[in-house]
Short mmCIF file of C-alpha atoms in Angstrom, two decimals:
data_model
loop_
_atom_site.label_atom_id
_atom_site.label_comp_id
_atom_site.label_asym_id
_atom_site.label_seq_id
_atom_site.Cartn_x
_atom_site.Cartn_y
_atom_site.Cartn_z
CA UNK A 14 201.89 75.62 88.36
CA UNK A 15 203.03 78.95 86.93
CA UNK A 16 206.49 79.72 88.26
CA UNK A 17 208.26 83.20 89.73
CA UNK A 18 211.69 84.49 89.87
CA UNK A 19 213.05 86.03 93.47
CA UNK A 20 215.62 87.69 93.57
CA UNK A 21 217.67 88.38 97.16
CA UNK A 22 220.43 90.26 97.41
CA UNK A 23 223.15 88.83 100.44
CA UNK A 24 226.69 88.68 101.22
CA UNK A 25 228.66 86.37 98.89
CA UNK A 26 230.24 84.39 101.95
CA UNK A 27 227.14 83.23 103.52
CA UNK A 28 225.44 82.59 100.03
CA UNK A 29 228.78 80.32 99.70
CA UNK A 30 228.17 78.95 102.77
CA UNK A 31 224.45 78.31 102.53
CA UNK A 32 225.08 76.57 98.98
CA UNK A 33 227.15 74.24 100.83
CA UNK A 34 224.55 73.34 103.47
CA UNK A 35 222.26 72.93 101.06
CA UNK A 36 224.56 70.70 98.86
CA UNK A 37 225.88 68.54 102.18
CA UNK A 38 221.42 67.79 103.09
CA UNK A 39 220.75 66.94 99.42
CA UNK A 40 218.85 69.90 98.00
CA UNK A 41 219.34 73.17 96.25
CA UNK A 42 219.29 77.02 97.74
CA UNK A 43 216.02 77.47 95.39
CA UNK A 44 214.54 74.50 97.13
CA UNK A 45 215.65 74.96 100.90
CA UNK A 46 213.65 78.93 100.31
CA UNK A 47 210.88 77.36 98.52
CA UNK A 48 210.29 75.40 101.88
CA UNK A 49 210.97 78.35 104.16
CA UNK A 50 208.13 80.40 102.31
CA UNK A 51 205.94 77.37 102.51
CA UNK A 52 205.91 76.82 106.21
CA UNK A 53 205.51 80.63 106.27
CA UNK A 54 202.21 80.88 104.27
CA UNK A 55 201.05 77.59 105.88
CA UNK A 56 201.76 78.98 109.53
CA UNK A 57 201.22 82.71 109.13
CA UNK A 58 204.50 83.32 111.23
CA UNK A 59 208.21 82.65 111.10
CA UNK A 60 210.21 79.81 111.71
CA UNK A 61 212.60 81.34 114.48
CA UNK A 62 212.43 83.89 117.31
CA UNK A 63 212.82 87.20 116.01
CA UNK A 64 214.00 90.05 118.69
CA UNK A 65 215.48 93.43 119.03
CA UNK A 66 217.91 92.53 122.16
CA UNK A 67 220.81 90.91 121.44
CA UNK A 68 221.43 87.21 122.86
CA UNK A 69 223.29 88.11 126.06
CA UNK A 70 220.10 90.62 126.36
CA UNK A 71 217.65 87.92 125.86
CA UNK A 72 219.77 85.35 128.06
CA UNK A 73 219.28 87.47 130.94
CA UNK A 74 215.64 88.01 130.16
CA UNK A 75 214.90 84.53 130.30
CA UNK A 76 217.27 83.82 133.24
CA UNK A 77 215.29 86.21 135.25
CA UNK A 78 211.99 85.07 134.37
CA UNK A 79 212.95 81.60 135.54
CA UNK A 80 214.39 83.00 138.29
CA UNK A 81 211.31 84.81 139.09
CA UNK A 82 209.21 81.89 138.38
CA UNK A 83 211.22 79.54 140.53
CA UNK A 84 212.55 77.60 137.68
CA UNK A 85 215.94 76.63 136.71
CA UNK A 86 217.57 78.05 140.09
CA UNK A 87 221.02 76.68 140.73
CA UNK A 88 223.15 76.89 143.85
CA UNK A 89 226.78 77.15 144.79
CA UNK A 90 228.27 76.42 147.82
CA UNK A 91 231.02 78.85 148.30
CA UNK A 92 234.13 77.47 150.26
CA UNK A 93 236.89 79.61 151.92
CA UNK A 94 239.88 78.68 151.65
#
């Protein structure tokens, strides 16, 4: 298999920080992206949720769909004191 070099540019924190993931499951950074881009190809999408609103945003999207839907509704009994 013919090998290629890819090159991404981040902030030196998280790279830090991912490097030490990486380290702590047993693998290397090269290896951990080389299994991202794999399940990729091999599903045509992403691994994750990707969204413009922000996750308050998308909280309250989903809280109101459930809400709509019937699902998840919790109650409070409110007692005056």
């Amino acid at each position: 298999m013919t090998t290629s070099t890819f090159s991404v540019r981040m902030d030196q924190d998280v790279k830090h920080q991912f490097d030490a993931f990486c380290a702590d499951v047993g693998m290397t950074a090269s290896t951990a992206i080389n299994m991202f881009v794999r399940v990729v190809v091999r599903t045509q999408k992403l691994p994750f949720e990707v969204s413009t609103g922000t996750p308050a945003e998308q909280d309250l999207v989903e809280r109101a769909r459930d809400f709509d839907a019937g699902r998840n509704i919790v109650t409070r009994d409110l007692i005056e004191t």
